[in-house]
Structures are given as C-alpha cells and as structure tokens.
Amino acid sequence: MNFSDQDALELLQQDPVKGFQILFDKYWEMLYAIAVTKLPSREEARDTVQEVFLSLWTSRESIRSETSLFPWLSTCLKNRIYNHYARTKTRQQFIRDMEGRFTGAANDVAEKLASGELKKLIEEAISQLPPKMQLVFRMNKEQQLSPAEIAKNLHVSVQTVKNQLYRANDQVKEYIAARIEPSILIIILLTMLEKK
C-alpha cells in the first residue's frame, strides 16, 4: 500500500513503529544519496542519515506536515551536515592548538636549559678535562679553529689534535649524560630535531 506523508504521519501517531518504518523506507535512500555527496565517507553519510531518522522518531509527536515530510527531513539533514563540519573543524583546530602549545612549551624548556643548566653542565664537563685536552677542545668549539690550525698553534701533529678532540667529545657527552634528567634530554633532542 502506498502511503502519503500525511497518512504516514497519522500512522506514526497511532502505530509509531509501523508509521516510522513506512517513512524510513520511503526516504532513507533519498537522504543517503544527498549525504554521500556532502560528507567525506559513506559511513559518515549513513550515520548522519540515521541521526536524522532518530530525530524523526524523537519528534514524532510534534511533527505536522500538510503535504510532504521531505522539507523537514532535508532541513534536518542539512543541519546535521553543518554540525558535522563545525565539529570536525573545531576538533582539528583544537588539535593544532594543542600541538602548538606543546611544541612551544618544549621549545621554551629547551631554550632555558640551553641557556642555563645545559651550558653550566657543559662548562663543568670541559673543566674536568686534562689541561691540554681542555685547551684543544676550547680552541675548536669556542674559537672555531680547525684541527690543522690548532696543531699549528700548539706545535703538535694534526692527528694528536684529532685524538684529543675525539676523547674530549666522548668525556663531555658522558659527563652530561650522567647528570641530566632523561626526560629533559629527550625534550632537548626533540627540539633540536624540529629546528633542523
């Protein structure tokens, strides 16, 4: 039997399950076809149309239609699609904001450490080196001299300078690694990677 919307709505008042089934069968495919063209996936389209029919069910006692129910259903669908994009946009903005805040916080911590605690640790590590190794290390790192330039200034072989630098780097790293908290070290490393 072919029911008009008005008949189906009257039936929805008297026999809600049967009236709902008639309207569902009549409009499901039409609304789904619209939703599929407006939403990113079939699953989201299906879920959105189901929400529209849920609204129909919960509003069944107050819905009145003189001719067609389709305008009410399509308006409901349109509003649900708008809400979907508003939620998605808000969620994505929230994620971007949180990522920005975390990155900013990590950068702040790393910069403070680099300018304070880390510099202090590096200086302590260098001061623990033997005098000659300390001199070679400082000439290389602070004065930016190459191993050949250092060797010329100190009247030693280039290989001796390279060996001193290699051992100095190892000792400085070991000193710092033994004294810095692992979580802070991870933040510093992550920040250094982000800047590359």
Short mmCIF file of N, CA and C in Angstrom, two decimals:
data_model
loop_
_atom_site.label_atom_id
_atom_site.label_comp_id
_atom_site.label_asym_id
_atom_site.label_seq_id
_atom_site.Cartn_x
_atom_site.Cartn_y
_atom_site.Cartn_z
N MET A 1 0.85 -1.19 0.00
CA MET A 1 0.00 0.00 0.00
C MET A 1 0.88 1.24 0.00
N ASN A 2 0.56 2.21 -0.84
CA ASN A 2 1.34 3.43 -0.98
C ASN A 2 0.74 4.51 -0.07
N PHE A 3 1.52 4.90 0.94
CA PHE A 3 1.06 5.90 1.91
C PHE A 3 1.57 7.28 1.51
N SER A 4 0.71 8.29 1.67
CA SER A 4 1.18 9.67 1.54
C SER A 4 1.89 10.02 2.84
N ASP A 5 2.66 11.12 2.82
CA ASP A 5 3.34 11.55 4.05
C ASP A 5 2.33 11.84 5.15
N GLN A 6 1.21 12.45 4.76
CA GLN A 6 0.20 12.80 5.75
C GLN A 6 -0.36 11.54 6.40
N ASP A 7 -0.65 10.52 5.58
CA ASP A 7 -1.15 9.25 6.11
C ASP A 7 -0.10 8.59 7.01
N ALA A 8 1.17 8.62 6.56
CA ALA A 8 2.26 8.00 7.33
C ALA A 8 2.45 8.72 8.66
N LEU A 9 2.32 10.05 8.65
CA LEU A 9 2.46 10.81 9.90
C LEU A 9 1.31 10.52 10.86
N GLU A 10 0.11 10.36 10.31
CA GLU A 10 -1.03 9.99 11.16
C GLU A 10 -0.80 8.61 11.76
N LEU A 11 -0.29 7.70 10.93
CA LEU A 11 0.01 6.35 11.40
C LEU A 11 1.13 6.39 12.45
N LEU A 12 2.07 7.33 12.26
CA LEU A 12 3.17 7.50 13.22
C LEU A 12 2.64 7.85 14.61
N GLN A 13 1.49 8.55 14.65
CA GLN A 13 0.88 8.89 15.93
C GLN A 13 0.15 7.67 16.53
N GLN A 14 -0.52 6.89 15.67
CA GLN A 14 -1.34 5.77 16.15
C GLN A 14 -0.51 4.49 16.35
N ASP A 15 0.35 4.19 15.37
CA ASP A 15 1.19 2.98 15.44
C ASP A 15 2.63 3.43 15.08
N PRO A 16 3.35 3.97 16.08
CA PRO A 16 4.64 4.60 15.81
C PRO A 16 5.62 3.72 15.03
N VAL A 17 5.73 2.45 15.36
CA VAL A 17 6.70 1.57 14.69
C VAL A 17 6.37 1.42 13.21
N LYS A 18 5.11 1.16 12.92
CA LYS A 18 4.70 0.97 11.52
C LYS A 18 4.83 2.27 10.72
N GLY A 19 4.38 3.38 11.30
CA GLY A 19 4.47 4.67 10.62
C GLY A 19 5.93 5.06 10.37
N PHE A 20 6.77 4.82 11.35
CA PHE A 20 8.20 5.12 11.21
C PHE A 20 8.82 4.27 10.09
N GLN A 21 8.48 2.98 10.06
CA GLN A 21 9.03 2.07 9.03
C GLN A 21 8.64 2.53 7.63
N ILE A 22 7.43 2.99 7.48
CA ILE A 22 6.96 3.47 6.17
C ILE A 22 7.78 4.69 5.73
N LEU A 23 7.97 5.66 6.65
CA LEU A 23 8.72 6.87 6.32
C LEU A 23 10.22 6.55 6.09
N PHE A 24 10.73 5.64 6.90
CA PHE A 24 12.13 5.22 6.75
C PHE A 24 12.34 4.62 5.36
N ASP A 25 11.48 3.69 4.98
CA ASP A 25 11.60 3.03 3.67
C ASP A 25 11.44 4.03 2.52
N LYS A 26 10.60 5.01 2.72
CA LYS A 26 10.32 5.99 1.66
C LYS A 26 11.48 6.97 1.45
N TYR A 27 12.14 7.39 2.56
CA TYR A 27 13.11 8.48 2.45
C TYR A 27 14.57 8.11 2.70
N TRP A 28 14.85 6.92 3.18
CA TRP A 28 16.23 6.55 3.52
C TRP A 28 17.17 6.75 2.32
N GLU A 29 16.86 6.11 1.20
CA GLU A 29 17.77 6.17 0.04
C GLU A 29 17.96 7.58 -0.48
N MET A 30 16.89 8.36 -0.50
CA MET A 30 16.96 9.73 -0.99
C MET A 30 17.89 10.58 -0.11
N LEU A 31 17.73 10.48 1.21
CA LEU A 31 18.58 11.25 2.14
C LEU A 31 20.02 10.76 2.10
N TYR A 32 20.19 9.45 2.00
CA TYR A 32 21.54 8.88 1.94
C TYR A 32 22.26 9.36 0.68
N ALA A 33 21.55 9.40 -0.44
CA ALA A 33 22.15 9.86 -1.70
C ALA A 33 22.63 11.31 -1.58
N ILE A 34 21.88 12.12 -0.87
CA ILE A 34 22.29 13.52 -0.64
C ILE A 34 23.50 13.56 0.28
N ALA A 35 23.43 12.83 1.39
CA ALA A 35 24.50 12.86 2.40
C ALA A 35 25.83 12.37 1.83
N VAL A 36 25.79 11.36 0.96
CA VAL A 36 27.02 10.82 0.37
C VAL A 36 27.75 11.88 -0.45
N THR A 37 27.01 12.77 -1.07
CA THR A 37 27.66 13.82 -1.88
C THR A 37 28.22 14.96 -1.03
N LYS A 38 27.77 15.05 0.22
CA LYS A 38 28.17 16.17 1.07
C LYS A 38 29.19 15.82 2.15
N LEU A 39 29.33 14.54 2.46
CA LEU A 39 30.22 14.12 3.55
C LEU A 39 31.39 13.31 3.01
N PRO A 40 32.49 13.26 3.77
CA PRO A 40 33.72 12.63 3.27
C PRO A 40 33.65 11.10 3.08
N SER A 41 32.76 10.41 3.79
CA SER A 41 32.73 8.94 3.65
C SER A 41 31.30 8.42 3.70
N ARG A 42 31.13 7.20 3.19
CA ARG A 42 29.82 6.56 3.22
C ARG A 42 29.37 6.29 4.66
N GLU A 43 30.33 5.94 5.51
CA GLU A 43 29.99 5.66 6.91
C GLU A 43 29.44 6.91 7.59
N GLU A 44 30.08 8.05 7.35
CA GLU A 44 29.59 9.30 7.95
C GLU A 44 28.22 9.68 7.38
N ALA A 45 28.03 9.42 6.08
CA ALA A 45 26.73 9.69 5.46
C ALA A 45 25.66 8.82 6.09
N ARG A 46 25.95 7.52 6.25
CA ARG A 46 24.98 6.60 6.86
C ARG A 46 24.65 7.02 8.29
N ASP A 47 25.69 7.33 9.06
CA ASP A 47 25.48 7.74 10.46
C ASP A 47 24.63 9.01 10.55
N THR A 48 24.91 9.95 9.64
CA THR A 48 24.18 11.23 9.66
C THR A 48 22.71 11.01 9.32
N VAL A 49 22.42 10.16 8.33
CA VAL A 49 21.02 9.88 7.97
C VAL A 49 20.33 9.15 9.12
N GLN A 50 21.06 8.27 9.79
CA GLN A 50 20.47 7.59 10.95
C GLN A 50 20.12 8.60 12.04
N GLU A 51 20.96 9.62 12.22
CA GLU A 51 20.67 10.68 13.20
C GLU A 51 19.40 11.43 12.81
N VAL A 52 19.22 11.65 11.50
CA VAL A 52 18.01 12.35 11.03
C VAL A 52 16.77 11.53 11.38
N PHE A 53 16.84 10.21 11.15
CA PHE A 53 15.69 9.37 11.48
C PHE A 53 15.49 9.23 12.99
N LEU A 54 16.56 9.31 13.74
CA LEU A 54 16.44 9.33 15.20
C LEU A 54 15.69 10.60 15.63
N SER A 55 16.02 11.72 14.98
CA SER A 55 15.30 12.97 15.27
C SER A 55 13.83 12.85 14.92
N LEU A 56 13.56 12.19 13.80
CA LEU A 56 12.16 11.97 13.41
C LEU A 56 11.44 11.16 14.49
N TRP A 57 12.09 10.12 14.97
CA TRP A 57 11.48 9.27 15.99
C TRP A 57 11.21 10.05 17.28
N THR A 58 12.21 10.81 17.72
CA THR A 58 12.04 11.54 18.99
C THR A 58 11.06 12.71 18.86
N SER A 59 10.88 13.20 17.62
CA SER A 59 9.97 14.33 17.40
C SER A 59 8.62 13.89 16.85
N ARG A 60 8.37 12.61 16.80
CA ARG A 60 7.19 12.07 16.10
C ARG A 60 5.85 12.65 16.58
N GLU A 61 5.79 13.00 17.86
CA GLU A 61 4.51 13.50 18.39
C GLU A 61 4.26 14.97 18.05
N SER A 62 5.33 15.69 17.71
CA SER A 62 5.15 17.12 17.43
C SER A 62 5.24 17.49 15.95
N ILE A 63 5.60 16.54 15.10
CA ILE A 63 5.74 16.85 13.66
C ILE A 63 4.38 16.92 13.01
N ARG A 64 4.18 18.00 12.28
CA ARG A 64 2.95 18.17 11.49
C ARG A 64 3.37 18.56 10.09
N SER A 65 2.77 17.91 9.12
CA SER A 65 3.09 18.24 7.74
C SER A 65 1.79 18.22 6.93
N GLU A 66 1.57 19.27 6.22
CA GLU A 66 0.36 19.35 5.41
C GLU A 66 0.50 18.54 4.12
N THR A 67 1.70 18.61 3.53
CA THR A 67 1.85 17.93 2.24
C THR A 67 2.98 16.90 2.27
N SER A 68 4.22 17.35 2.47
CA SER A 68 5.37 16.45 2.38
C SER A 68 6.26 16.58 3.61
N LEU A 69 6.82 15.46 4.00
CA LEU A 69 7.75 15.44 5.12
C LEU A 69 9.18 15.74 4.65
N PHE A 70 9.39 15.66 3.34
CA PHE A 70 10.75 15.81 2.83
C PHE A 70 11.41 17.13 3.21
N PRO A 71 10.72 18.29 3.16
CA PRO A 71 11.38 19.54 3.59
C PRO A 71 11.90 19.48 5.02
N TRP A 72 11.11 18.88 5.92
CA TRP A 72 11.55 18.75 7.32
C TRP A 72 12.79 17.86 7.40
N LEU A 73 12.75 16.71 6.72
CA LEU A 73 13.87 15.77 6.74
C LEU A 73 15.13 16.37 6.11
N SER A 74 14.97 17.05 4.99
CA SER A 74 16.15 17.62 4.31
C SER A 74 16.76 18.76 5.12
N THR A 75 15.92 19.56 5.81
CA THR A 75 16.45 20.62 6.68
C THR A 75 17.21 20.00 7.84
N CYS A 76 16.65 18.95 8.40
CA CYS A 76 17.31 18.24 9.49
C CYS A 76 18.65 17.68 9.02
N LEU A 77 18.68 17.09 7.82
CA LEU A 77 19.93 16.55 7.25
C LEU A 77 20.94 17.66 7.04
N LYS A 78 20.50 18.77 6.47
CA LYS A 78 21.39 19.90 6.22
C LYS A 78 22.03 20.39 7.53
N ASN A 79 21.22 20.51 8.57
CA ASN A 79 21.74 20.96 9.86
C ASN A 79 22.75 19.98 10.44
N ARG A 80 22.48 18.70 10.29
CA ARG A 80 23.41 17.67 10.78
C ARG A 80 24.74 17.74 10.02
N ILE A 81 24.67 17.97 8.72
CA ILE A 81 25.91 18.07 7.92
C ILE A 81 26.70 19.30 8.34
N TYR A 82 26.02 20.43 8.55
CA TYR A 82 26.71 21.64 9.04
C TYR A 82 27.37 21.37 10.39
N ASN A 83 26.62 20.70 11.28
CA ASN A 83 27.17 20.38 12.61
C ASN A 83 28.39 19.47 12.50
N HIS A 84 28.33 18.52 11.58
CA HIS A 84 29.46 17.61 11.38
C HIS A 84 30.72 18.41 11.03
N TYR A 85 30.59 19.33 10.07
CA TYR A 85 31.77 20.10 9.65
C TYR A 85 32.22 21.08 10.74
N ALA A 86 31.28 21.61 11.48
CA ALA A 86 31.66 22.51 12.59
C ALA A 86 32.43 21.74 13.65
N ARG A 87 31.96 20.53 13.99
CA ARG A 87 32.67 19.70 14.97
C ARG A 87 34.05 19.32 14.46
N THR A 88 34.12 18.90 13.20
CA THR A 88 35.39 18.48 12.61
C THR A 88 36.38 19.63 12.60
N LYS A 89 35.93 20.79 12.18
CA LYS A 89 36.80 21.96 12.13
C LYS A 89 37.29 22.33 13.54
N THR A 90 36.37 22.31 14.50
CA THR A 90 36.73 22.64 15.88
C THR A 90 37.73 21.64 16.43
N ARG A 91 37.50 20.36 16.16
CA ARG A 91 38.40 19.31 16.64
C ARG A 91 39.79 19.48 16.04
N GLN A 92 39.85 19.73 14.72
CA GLN A 92 41.14 19.91 14.07
C GLN A 92 41.86 21.15 14.60
N GLN A 93 41.10 22.23 14.83
CA GLN A 93 41.69 23.45 15.38
C GLN A 93 42.23 23.20 16.78
N PHE A 94 41.46 22.44 17.57
CA PHE A 94 41.89 22.10 18.93
C PHE A 94 43.20 21.31 18.89
N ILE A 95 43.28 20.31 17.99
CA ILE A 95 44.50 19.51 17.87
C ILE A 95 45.67 20.39 17.47
N ARG A 96 45.46 21.29 16.50
CA ARG A 96 46.54 22.20 16.07
C ARG A 96 46.99 23.10 17.21
N ASP A 97 46.01 23.62 17.97
CA ASP A 97 46.35 24.49 19.10
C ASP A 97 47.17 23.75 20.15
N MET A 98 46.74 22.52 20.46
CA MET A 98 47.45 21.74 21.47
C MET A 98 48.86 21.38 21.01
N GLU A 99 48.99 21.02 19.72
CA GLU A 99 50.32 20.72 19.20
C GLU A 99 51.21 21.95 19.29
N GLY A 100 50.64 23.10 18.95
CA GLY A 100 51.40 24.35 19.03
C GLY A 100 51.82 24.67 20.44
N ARG A 101 50.90 24.44 21.39
CA ARG A 101 51.24 24.72 22.80
C ARG A 101 52.31 23.78 23.30
N PHE A 102 52.22 22.49 22.92
CA PHE A 102 53.22 21.53 23.39
C PHE A 102 54.59 21.86 22.79
N THR A 103 54.60 22.14 21.48
CA THR A 103 55.86 22.48 20.82
C THR A 103 56.44 23.74 21.42
N GLY A 104 55.58 24.74 21.67
CA GLY A 104 56.05 25.98 22.28
C GLY A 104 56.63 25.74 23.66
N ALA A 105 55.95 24.91 24.45
CA ALA A 105 56.44 24.60 25.80
C ALA A 105 57.76 23.85 25.74
N ALA A 106 57.86 22.89 24.82
CA ALA A 106 59.11 22.13 24.68
C ALA A 106 60.24 23.06 24.26
N ASN A 107 59.95 23.98 23.33
CA ASN A 107 60.98 24.93 22.89
C ASN A 107 61.43 25.83 24.04
N ASP A 108 60.45 26.31 24.85
CA ASP A 108 60.79 27.17 25.98
C ASP A 108 61.69 26.44 26.97
N VAL A 109 61.32 25.20 27.30
CA VAL A 109 62.12 24.42 28.25
C VAL A 109 63.52 24.20 27.70
N ALA A 110 63.59 23.81 26.43
CA ALA A 110 64.90 23.53 25.83
C ALA A 110 65.76 24.79 25.77
N GLU A 111 65.13 25.92 25.43
CA GLU A 111 65.91 27.16 25.36
C GLU A 111 66.43 27.56 26.73
N LYS A 112 65.58 27.40 27.75
CA LYS A 112 66.03 27.73 29.11
C LYS A 112 67.17 26.83 29.54
N LEU A 113 67.02 25.55 29.21
CA LEU A 113 68.09 24.62 29.56
C LEU A 113 69.37 24.94 28.80
N ALA A 114 69.20 25.23 27.51
CA ALA A 114 70.38 25.52 26.68
C ALA A 114 71.09 26.76 27.20
N SER A 115 70.31 27.74 27.65
CA SER A 115 70.95 28.98 28.12
C SER A 115 71.39 28.90 29.57
N GLY A 116 70.88 27.95 30.32
CA GLY A 116 71.20 27.89 31.73
C GLY A 116 71.86 26.60 32.13
N GLU A 117 71.03 25.64 32.50
CA GLU A 117 71.52 24.39 33.07
C GLU A 117 72.45 23.64 32.12
N LEU A 118 72.08 23.57 30.86
CA LEU A 118 72.91 22.81 29.91
C LEU A 118 74.27 23.46 29.72
N LYS A 119 74.29 24.79 29.59
CA LYS A 119 75.58 25.49 29.46
C LYS A 119 76.45 25.26 30.69
N LYS A 120 75.80 25.28 31.84
CA LYS A 120 76.53 25.06 33.09
C LYS A 120 77.14 23.65 33.11
N LEU A 121 76.35 22.67 32.70
CA LEU A 121 76.83 21.29 32.66
C LEU A 121 77.99 21.13 31.67
N ILE A 122 77.86 21.77 30.52
CA ILE A 122 78.93 21.68 29.51
C ILE A 122 80.21 22.30 30.07
N GLU A 123 80.07 23.42 30.71
CA GLU A 123 81.25 24.09 31.28
C GLU A 123 81.90 23.22 32.36
N GLU A 124 81.07 22.60 33.19
CA GLU A 124 81.61 21.69 34.21
C GLU A 124 82.33 20.52 33.57
N ALA A 125 81.74 19.97 32.50
CA ALA A 125 82.34 18.83 31.80
C ALA A 125 83.69 19.20 31.21
N ILE A 126 83.76 20.38 30.60
CA ILE A 126 85.02 20.83 29.99
C ILE A 126 86.09 21.03 31.07
N SER A 127 85.67 21.58 32.20
CA SER A 127 86.64 21.84 33.27
C SER A 127 87.21 20.55 33.88
N GLN A 128 86.54 19.42 33.66
CA GLN A 128 87.02 18.14 34.16
C GLN A 128 88.08 17.51 33.24
N LEU A 129 88.23 18.06 32.03
CA LEU A 129 89.21 17.51 31.07
C LEU A 129 90.63 17.86 31.52
N PRO A 130 91.60 17.03 31.13
CA PRO A 130 93.01 17.39 31.39
C PRO A 130 93.32 18.73 30.70
N PRO A 131 94.24 19.52 31.25
CA PRO A 131 94.51 20.87 30.74
C PRO A 131 94.76 20.95 29.23
N LYS A 132 95.61 20.08 28.70
CA LYS A 132 95.94 20.14 27.27
C LYS A 132 94.71 19.81 26.42
N MET A 133 93.93 18.79 26.84
CA MET A 133 92.72 18.39 26.11
C MET A 133 91.68 19.50 26.19
N GLN A 134 91.59 20.13 27.35
CA GLN A 134 90.66 21.23 27.56
C GLN A 134 90.99 22.39 26.61
N LEU A 135 92.27 22.69 26.47
CA LEU A 135 92.71 23.77 25.59
C LEU A 135 92.34 23.47 24.14
N VAL A 136 92.63 22.23 23.70
CA VAL A 136 92.30 21.82 22.33
C VAL A 136 90.79 21.91 22.09
N PHE A 137 90.03 21.43 23.04
CA PHE A 137 88.56 21.43 22.93
C PHE A 137 88.03 22.85 22.81
N ARG A 138 88.51 23.75 23.69
CA ARG A 138 88.05 25.15 23.67
C ARG A 138 88.44 25.86 22.37
N MET A 139 89.65 25.59 21.90
CA MET A 139 90.08 26.22 20.64
C MET A 139 89.19 25.79 19.48
N ASN A 140 88.76 24.54 19.52
CA ASN A 140 87.91 24.02 18.44
C ASN A 140 86.48 24.52 18.56
N LYS A 141 85.90 24.45 19.76
CA LYS A 141 84.48 24.79 19.94
C LYS A 141 84.22 26.28 20.11
N GLU A 142 85.06 26.94 20.86
CA GLU A 142 84.83 28.35 21.15
C GLU A 142 85.45 29.28 20.11
N GLN A 143 86.65 28.94 19.67
CA GLN A 143 87.33 29.80 18.69
C GLN A 143 87.11 29.33 17.25
N GLN A 144 86.43 28.19 17.12
CA GLN A 144 86.10 27.64 15.81
C GLN A 144 87.34 27.35 14.94
N LEU A 145 88.42 26.92 15.57
CA LEU A 145 89.64 26.60 14.83
C LEU A 145 89.59 25.15 14.37
N SER A 146 90.11 24.88 13.19
CA SER A 146 90.16 23.52 12.66
C SER A 146 91.30 22.76 13.35
N PRO A 147 91.29 21.42 13.27
CA PRO A 147 92.38 20.64 13.85
C PRO A 147 93.76 21.06 13.31
N ALA A 148 93.83 21.40 12.03
CA ALA A 148 95.11 21.82 11.44
C ALA A 148 95.59 23.14 12.05
N GLU A 149 94.66 24.08 12.25
CA GLU A 149 95.02 25.36 12.85
C GLU A 149 95.46 25.19 14.30
N ILE A 150 94.77 24.31 15.02
CA ILE A 150 95.14 24.06 16.42
C ILE A 150 96.52 23.41 16.48
N ALA A 151 96.73 22.44 15.61
CA ALA A 151 98.03 21.75 15.58
C ALA A 151 99.16 22.73 15.31
N LYS A 152 98.93 23.66 14.40
CA LYS A 152 99.96 24.66 14.06
C LYS A 152 100.24 25.56 15.27
N ASN A 153 99.16 26.02 15.95
CA ASN A 153 99.31 26.91 17.11
C ASN A 153 100.01 26.23 18.29
N LEU A 154 99.72 24.94 18.48
CA LEU A 154 100.26 24.23 19.65
C LEU A 154 101.54 23.44 19.32
N HIS A 155 101.96 23.47 18.06
CA HIS A 155 103.16 22.75 17.61
C HIS A 155 103.07 21.26 17.89
N VAL A 156 101.91 20.68 17.52
CA VAL A 156 101.71 19.23 17.63
C VAL A 156 101.16 18.73 16.29
N SER A 157 101.05 17.41 16.13
CA SER A 157 100.54 16.87 14.87
C SER A 157 99.01 17.01 14.80
N VAL A 158 98.50 17.05 13.59
CA VAL A 158 97.05 17.14 13.37
C VAL A 158 96.36 15.92 13.99
N GLN A 159 96.98 14.74 13.84
CA GLN A 159 96.40 13.52 14.39
C GLN A 159 96.28 13.58 15.91
N THR A 160 97.26 14.18 16.56
CA THR A 160 97.21 14.35 18.02
C THR A 160 96.01 15.21 18.39
N VAL A 161 95.80 16.29 17.66
CA VAL A 161 94.65 17.18 17.92
C VAL A 161 93.34 16.42 17.71
N LYS A 162 93.26 15.65 16.61
CA LYS A 162 92.02 14.88 16.33
C LYS A 162 91.74 13.88 17.45
N ASN A 163 92.80 13.20 17.92
CA ASN A 163 92.64 12.23 19.01
C ASN A 163 92.14 12.92 20.28
N GLN A 164 92.74 14.10 20.58
CA GLN A 164 92.34 14.86 21.77
C GLN A 164 90.86 15.29 21.67
N LEU A 165 90.48 15.77 20.49
CA LEU A 165 89.09 16.21 20.28
C LEU A 165 88.12 15.04 20.42
N TYR A 166 88.48 13.90 19.87
CA TYR A 166 87.63 12.72 19.93
C TYR A 166 87.39 12.31 21.39
N ARG A 167 88.47 12.21 22.15
CA ARG A 167 88.36 11.82 23.56
C ARG A 167 87.62 12.89 24.37
N ALA A 168 87.89 14.17 24.07
CA ALA A 168 87.22 15.26 24.79
C ALA A 168 85.71 15.21 24.55
N ASN A 169 85.30 15.03 23.30
CA ASN A 169 83.86 14.94 22.98
C ASN A 169 83.20 13.80 23.73
N ASP A 170 83.86 12.65 23.76
CA ASP A 170 83.33 11.50 24.48
C ASP A 170 83.16 11.79 25.96
N GLN A 171 84.19 12.38 26.56
CA GLN A 171 84.16 12.65 28.00
C GLN A 171 83.09 13.69 28.35
N VAL A 172 82.95 14.71 27.52
CA VAL A 172 81.93 15.75 27.75
C VAL A 172 80.54 15.13 27.66
N LYS A 173 80.29 14.30 26.63
CA LYS A 173 78.98 13.65 26.47
C LYS A 173 78.66 12.75 27.66
N GLU A 174 79.64 11.97 28.08
CA GLU A 174 79.43 11.06 29.21
C GLU A 174 79.11 11.85 30.49
N TYR A 175 79.84 12.94 30.70
CA TYR A 175 79.64 13.77 31.90
C TYR A 175 78.20 14.31 31.91
N ILE A 176 77.76 14.84 30.78
CA ILE A 176 76.42 15.44 30.68
C ILE A 176 75.35 14.36 30.82
N ALA A 177 75.52 13.24 30.10
CA ALA A 177 74.52 12.16 30.13
C ALA A 177 74.34 11.61 31.53
N ALA A 178 75.39 11.57 32.31
CA ALA A 178 75.30 11.03 33.67
C ALA A 178 74.60 11.99 34.64
N ARG A 179 74.48 13.26 34.27
CA ARG A 179 73.95 14.25 35.20
C ARG A 179 72.64 14.90 34.79
N ILE A 180 72.21 14.69 33.56
CA ILE A 180 70.98 15.34 33.11
C ILE A 180 69.82 14.36 33.18
N GLU A 181 68.65 14.84 33.58
CA GLU A 181 67.45 14.02 33.69
C GLU A 181 67.03 13.56 32.30
N PRO A 182 66.73 12.26 32.11
CA PRO A 182 66.39 11.73 30.78
C PRO A 182 65.24 12.46 30.09
N SER A 183 64.19 12.83 30.84
CA SER A 183 63.05 13.50 30.20
C SER A 183 63.45 14.86 29.63
N ILE A 184 64.33 15.56 30.33
CA ILE A 184 64.80 16.86 29.86
C ILE A 184 65.67 16.66 28.61
N LEU A 185 66.49 15.62 28.63
CA LEU A 185 67.34 15.32 27.48
C LEU A 185 66.49 15.03 26.25
N ILE A 186 65.39 14.29 26.43
CA ILE A 186 64.50 13.98 25.31
C ILE A 186 63.89 15.25 24.75
N ILE A 187 63.44 16.16 25.61
CA ILE A 187 62.86 17.43 25.14
C ILE A 187 63.89 18.22 24.34
N ILE A 188 65.11 18.26 24.84
CA ILE A 188 66.17 18.99 24.13
C ILE A 188 66.41 18.36 22.76
N LEU A 189 66.52 17.06 22.72
CA LEU A 189 66.76 16.37 21.44
C LEU A 189 65.62 16.59 20.47
N LEU A 190 64.36 16.49 20.94
CA LEU A 190 63.20 16.73 20.07
C LEU A 190 63.22 18.14 19.52
N THR A 191 63.53 19.10 20.36
CA THR A 191 63.57 20.49 19.92
C THR A 191 64.66 20.70 18.88
N MET A 192 65.82 20.07 19.12
CA MET A 192 66.91 20.21 18.15
C MET A 192 66.53 19.60 16.81
N LEU A 193 65.78 18.48 16.83
CA LEU A 193 65.33 17.84 15.59
C LEU A 193 64.32 18.71 14.87
N GLU A 194 63.41 19.37 15.61
CA GLU A 194 62.40 20.24 14.99
C GLU A 194 63.04 21.42 14.28
N LYS A 195 64.13 21.92 14.82
CA LYS A 195 64.75 23.11 14.25
C LYS A 195 65.51 22.81 12.96
N LYS A 196 65.80 21.53 12.70
CA LYS A 196 66.57 21.17 11.50
C LYS A 196 65.73 21.25 10.27
#
